[in-house]
CSV table of C-alpha atoms in Angstrom, one decimal:
chain,number,residue,atom,x,y,z
A,288,GLN,CA,-8.8,0.1,6.8
A,289,LYS,CA,-11.4,2.7,7.8
A,290,GLU,CA,-12.8,2.5,11.3
A,291,VAL,CA,-16.5,2.6,9.9
A,292,GLU,CA,-17.4,1.0,6.6
A,293,GLN,CA,-20.6,1.9,4.8
A,294,ASP,CA,-21.7,0.9,1.2
A,295,PRO,CA,-22.1,4.2,-0.7
A,296,GLY,CA,-25.0,2.8,-2.9
A,297,PRO,CA,-27.0,4.2,-4.5
A,298,LEU,CA,-29.9,2.0,-3.4
A,299,SER,CA,-33.1,2.2,-5.2
A,300,VAL,CA,-36.3,0.5,-3.9
A,301,PRO,CA,-40.0,0.9,-4.7
A,302,GLU,CA,-42.2,2.7,-2.3
A,303,GLY,CA,-43.6,0.5,0.5
A,304,ALA,CA,-40.6,-1.8,0.6
A,305,ILE,CA,-38.5,-2.5,3.6
A,306,VAL,CA,-35.0,-0.9,3.4
A,307,SER,CA,-32.1,-2.3,5.1
A,308,LEU,CA,-28.9,-0.2,5.5
A,309,ASN,CA,-25.8,-1.5,7.1
A,310,CYS,CA,-22.4,-0.6,8.5
A,311,THR,CA,-19.5,-2.5,9.9
A,312,TYR,CA,-16.8,-1.2,12.2
A,313,SER,CA,-13.5,-2.3,13.6
A,314,ASN,CA,-13.1,-0.4,16.9
A,315,SER,CA,-14.3,-2.4,19.9
A,316,ALA,CA,-14.3,0.8,21.9
A,317,PHE,CA,-17.4,2.3,20.3
A,318,GLN,CA,-20.2,2.7,22.7
A,319,TYR,CA,-22.9,4.8,20.9
A,320,PHE,CA,-24.2,3.9,17.5
A,321,MET,CA,-26.1,6.4,15.5
A,322,TRP,CA,-28.0,7.0,12.3
A,323,TYR,CA,-28.2,10.3,10.5
A,324,ARG,CA,-30.4,11.3,7.6
A,325,GLN,CA,-29.1,13.9,5.2
A,326,TYR,CA,-31.3,15.5,2.5
A,327,SER,CA,-29.5,17.1,-0.4
A,328,ARG,CA,-28.0,20.4,0.5
A,329,LYS,CA,-29.0,20.1,4.2
A,330,GLY,CA,-27.2,19.2,7.4
A,331,PRO,CA,-27.3,15.8,8.9
A,332,GLU,CA,-30.3,15.0,11.1
A,333,LEU,CA,-30.0,12.5,13.9
A,334,LEU,CA,-32.6,9.8,13.5
A,335,MET,CA,-31.7,7.4,16.3
A,336,TYR,CA,-29.0,6.3,18.6
A,337,THR,CA,-28.4,3.3,20.8
A,338,TYR,CA,-26.0,2.7,23.6
A,339,SER,CA,-24.3,-0.6,23.5
A,340,SER,CA,-26.0,-3.7,21.8
A,341,GLY,CA,-29.6,-4.2,21.1
A,342,ASN,CA,-32.6,-3.0,19.1
A,343,LYS,CA,-34.3,0.4,19.1
A,344,GLU,CA,-37.6,1.2,17.4
A,345,ASP,CA,-38.9,4.6,16.5
A,346,GLY,CA,-42.1,4.6,14.2
A,347,ARG,CA,-41.0,3.0,10.9
A,348,PHE,CA,-37.4,3.0,11.8
A,349,THR,CA,-35.5,0.1,13.7
A,350,ALA,CA,-31.8,0.3,14.6
A,351,GLN,CA,-29.9,-2.8,15.4
A,352,VAL,CA,-26.5,-3.2,16.9
A,353,ASP,CA,-24.6,-6.5,17.0
A,354,LYS,CA,-21.3,-5.8,18.8
A,355,SER,CA,-20.1,-9.4,18.5
A,356,SER,CA,-20.1,-9.0,14.7
A,357,LYS,CA,-19.3,-5.2,14.8
A,358,TYR,CA,-22.3,-4.7,12.6
A,359,ILE,CA,-25.1,-2.3,12.7
A,360,SER,CA,-28.3,-2.0,10.7
A,361,LEU,CA,-31.1,0.5,10.0
A,362,PHE,CA,-34.4,-0.9,8.9
A,363,ILE,CA,-37.1,1.3,7.3
A,364,ARG,CA,-40.5,-0.2,7.0
A,365,ASP,CA,-43.2,1.1,4.5
A,366,SER,CA,-40.7,3.3,2.8
A,367,GLN,CA,-41.9,6.5,1.4
A,368,PRO,CA,-40.4,8.8,-1.4
A,369,SER,CA,-39.8,11.3,1.5
A,370,ASP,CA,-37.2,8.8,2.9
A,371,SER,CA,-35.0,9.4,-0.2
A,372,ALA,CA,-31.8,10.8,1.3
A,373,THR,CA,-28.3,9.9,2.2
A,374,TYR,CA,-28.1,7.9,5.4
A,375,LEU,CA,-25.0,8.1,7.6
A,376,CYS,CA,-24.1,5.6,10.2
A,377,ALA,CA,-22.0,7.0,13.0
A,378,MET,CA,-20.2,5.6,16.0
A,379,CYS,CA,-18.8,7.2,19.2
A,380,ARG,CA,-16.1,6.1,21.6
A,381,GLY,CA,-17.3,8.4,24.4
A,382,SER,CA,-20.4,10.6,25.2
A,383,SER,CA,-19.4,13.6,23.2
A,384,ALA,CA,-20.2,14.6,19.6
A,385,SER,CA,-16.5,15.4,19.2
A,386,LYS,CA,-15.6,11.7,19.2
A,387,ILE,CA,-18.1,10.6,16.6
A,388,ILE,CA,-16.7,8.8,13.5
A,389,PHE,CA,-19.0,8.9,10.5
A,390,GLY,CA,-19.6,6.4,7.7
A,391,SER,CA,-19.4,7.6,4.2
A,392,GLY,CA,-23.1,7.5,3.7
A,393,THR,CA,-25.5,5.4,1.7
A,394,ARG,CA,-27.6,7.2,-0.9
A,395,LEU,CA,-31.2,5.9,-0.9
A,396,SER,CA,-33.9,6.6,-3.5
A,397,ILE,CA,-37.5,5.4,-3.0
A,398,ARG,CA,-39.4,5.0,-6.3
A,399,PRO,CA,-43.1,6.1,-6.2
B,892,ASP,CA,-35.2,23.4,11.1
B,893,SER,CA,-32.7,22.4,13.8
B,894,GLY,CA,-32.5,25.8,15.3
B,895,VAL,CA,-28.7,26.1,14.4
B,896,THR,CA,-28.0,29.0,12.0
B,897,GLN,CA,-25.0,29.2,9.7
B,898,THR,CA,-23.9,32.0,7.6
B,899,PRO,CA,-23.1,32.4,4.7
B,900,LYS,CA,-24.7,29.5,2.9
B,901,HIS,CA,-22.3,29.7,-0.1
B,902,LEU,CA,-18.9,31.2,-0.4
B,903,ILE,CA,-16.6,31.3,-3.3
B,904,THR,CA,-13.1,32.6,-2.9
B,905,ALA,CA,-9.6,32.4,-4.4
B,906,THR,CA,-6.7,30.3,-3.3
B,907,GLY,CA,-4.5,32.2,-0.6
B,908,GLN,CA,-7.5,34.1,0.8
B,909,ARG,CA,-9.0,34.0,4.3
B,910,VAL,CA,-12.7,33.5,5.1
B,911,THR,CA,-14.8,33.4,8.4
B,912,LEU,CA,-17.8,31.1,8.7
B,913,ARG,CA,-20.3,32.0,11.4
B,914,CYS,CA,-22.6,29.7,13.5
B,915,SER,CA,-25.4,30.7,16.0
B,916,PRO,CA,-26.2,27.6,18.1
B,917,ARG,CA,-29.7,26.7,19.4
B,918,SER,CA,-30.8,28.9,22.1
B,919,GLY,CA,-29.2,27.9,25.5
B,920,ASP,CA,-26.8,25.3,23.9
B,921,LEU,CA,-23.3,25.7,25.3
B,922,SER,CA,-21.4,23.3,23.1
B,923,VAL,CA,-20.6,24.1,19.4
B,924,TYR,CA,-18.9,21.6,17.2
B,925,TRP,CA,-17.4,22.2,13.7
B,926,TYR,CA,-17.2,19.5,11.0
B,927,GLN,CA,-16.0,19.3,7.4
B,928,GLN,CA,-17.6,17.2,4.9
B,929,SER,CA,-15.9,16.4,1.5
B,930,LEU,CA,-16.5,13.8,-1.1
B,931,ASP,CA,-13.1,12.1,-0.4
B,932,GLN,CA,-13.0,12.4,3.4
B,933,GLY,CA,-16.6,12.2,4.4
B,934,LEU,CA,-17.8,14.1,7.5
B,935,GLN,CA,-15.0,14.7,9.9
B,936,PHE,CA,-14.9,16.6,13.3
B,937,LEU,CA,-12.7,19.7,13.4
B,938,ILE,CA,-13.0,21.4,16.7
B,939,GLN,CA,-15.4,21.9,19.7
B,940,TYR,CA,-16.1,24.8,21.9
B,941,TYR,CA,-17.9,24.7,25.3
B,942,ASN,CA,-19.0,27.8,27.0
B,943,GLY,CA,-16.3,29.8,25.3
B,944,GLU,CA,-13.4,27.5,25.8
B,945,GLU,CA,-11.8,25.1,23.4
B,946,ARG,CA,-12.9,21.5,24.5
B,947,ALA,CA,-11.6,19.1,21.8
B,948,LYS,CA,-9.7,19.1,18.6
B,949,GLY,CA,-9.9,16.8,15.6
B,950,ASN,CA,-8.5,16.8,12.2
B,951,ILE,CA,-8.1,20.6,12.0
B,952,LEU,CA,-5.4,22.1,10.0
B,953,GLU,CA,-3.1,24.7,11.5
B,954,ARG,CA,-4.4,27.2,9.0
B,955,PHE,CA,-7.8,26.8,10.5
B,956,SER,CA,-8.9,28.3,13.9
B,957,ALA,CA,-12.1,28.8,15.7
B,958,GLN,CA,-13.5,30.8,18.6
B,959,GLN,CA,-16.8,31.0,20.6
B,960,PHE,CA,-17.9,34.4,21.9
B,961,PRO,CA,-19.7,35.3,25.1
B,962,ASP,CA,-23.0,35.2,23.4
B,963,LEU,CA,-22.1,31.6,22.4
B,964,HIS,CA,-22.0,32.2,18.7
B,965,SER,CA,-19.0,30.7,17.0
B,966,GLU,CA,-16.8,31.5,14.2
B,967,LEU,CA,-14.5,29.3,12.1
B,968,ASN,CA,-11.6,31.1,10.3
B,969,LEU,CA,-9.9,29.5,7.4
B,970,SER,CA,-6.7,31.0,6.0
B,971,SER,CA,-4.2,30.5,3.2
B,972,LEU,CA,-7.0,28.6,1.4
B,973,GLU,CA,-6.2,25.8,-0.9
B,974,LEU,CA,-8.3,24.1,-3.6
B,975,GLY,CA,-8.6,21.1,-1.3
B,976,ASP,CA,-10.3,23.2,1.3
B,977,SER,CA,-13.4,23.3,-0.8
B,978,ALA,CA,-16.0,21.4,1.2
B,979,LEU,CA,-19.2,21.7,3.2
B,980,TYR,CA,-18.6,23.1,6.7
B,981,PHE,CA,-21.2,22.2,9.3
B,982,CYS,CA,-21.7,23.5,12.8
B,983,ALA,CA,-23.6,21.6,15.3
B,984,SER,CA,-24.6,22.4,18.9
B,985,SER,CA,-25.9,20.6,22.1
B,986,PRO,CA,-26.9,21.7,25.5
B,987,ARG,CA,-23.8,20.2,27.1
B,988,ASP,CA,-21.0,18.0,25.8
B,989,ARG,CA,-23.2,15.2,24.5
B,990,VAL,CA,-23.4,12.7,21.7
B,991,GLU,CA,-26.7,14.1,20.5
B,992,ALA,CA,-26.0,17.3,18.6
B,993,PHE,CA,-28.1,19.4,16.2
B,994,PHE,CA,-26.6,20.3,12.8
B,995,GLY,CA,-26.9,23.6,10.9
B,996,GLN,CA,-27.4,23.7,7.2
B,997,GLY,CA,-23.8,24.2,6.4
B,998,THR,CA,-21.7,26.6,4.5
B,999,ARG,CA,-20.5,25.4,1.0
B,1000,LEU,CA,-17.0,26.8,0.4
B,1001,THR,CA,-15.5,26.7,-3.1
B,1002,VAL,CA,-12.0,27.7,-3.5
B,1003,VAL,CA,-11.0,28.6,-7.0
């Protein structure tokens, strides 16, 4: 069993829809929970990260962490075609990027 | 643009050969991380250097090595290349040893 599980998709939604992306994990030691966006042929870009449980909002993006269920989510409101990308969840046991475990990524397509 | 520069963007080489990938971190960033992204394994941490010294090792093969120079740029050396080494190799940097790291555009290595 992988430490971090993520549905690879692809996920296709119409422009303006609310998108929900999710990951589950098995390691209780994870402290930081992150979401990266990766456009085709580009490097991953850190969208948001949270420490421990709770919600975090940044513009149209909201990240949620439920440590009791070992489940994290990323919501995208008012989705735009420019949001079309692969979204990687990631989790970290410590405070170093050397300890990050990445999900396999969900490919998202927003239809105009 | 993250400010992290990787060269070359693409590399095609034959099995058994040796290649060097180069990374210039963001100005002032002391920490450099190398990652490998492949279809079957996803994005995995290879090795970290901090201010010229090796700080952490991940799933890096013995045929692979890295170094960080006094000007903080880093090189990843891959030798005795095999078909399975074909992947995207990313470099990331951060000011110190942190969760938040900035990724370069990657080097796409194809071994034929």
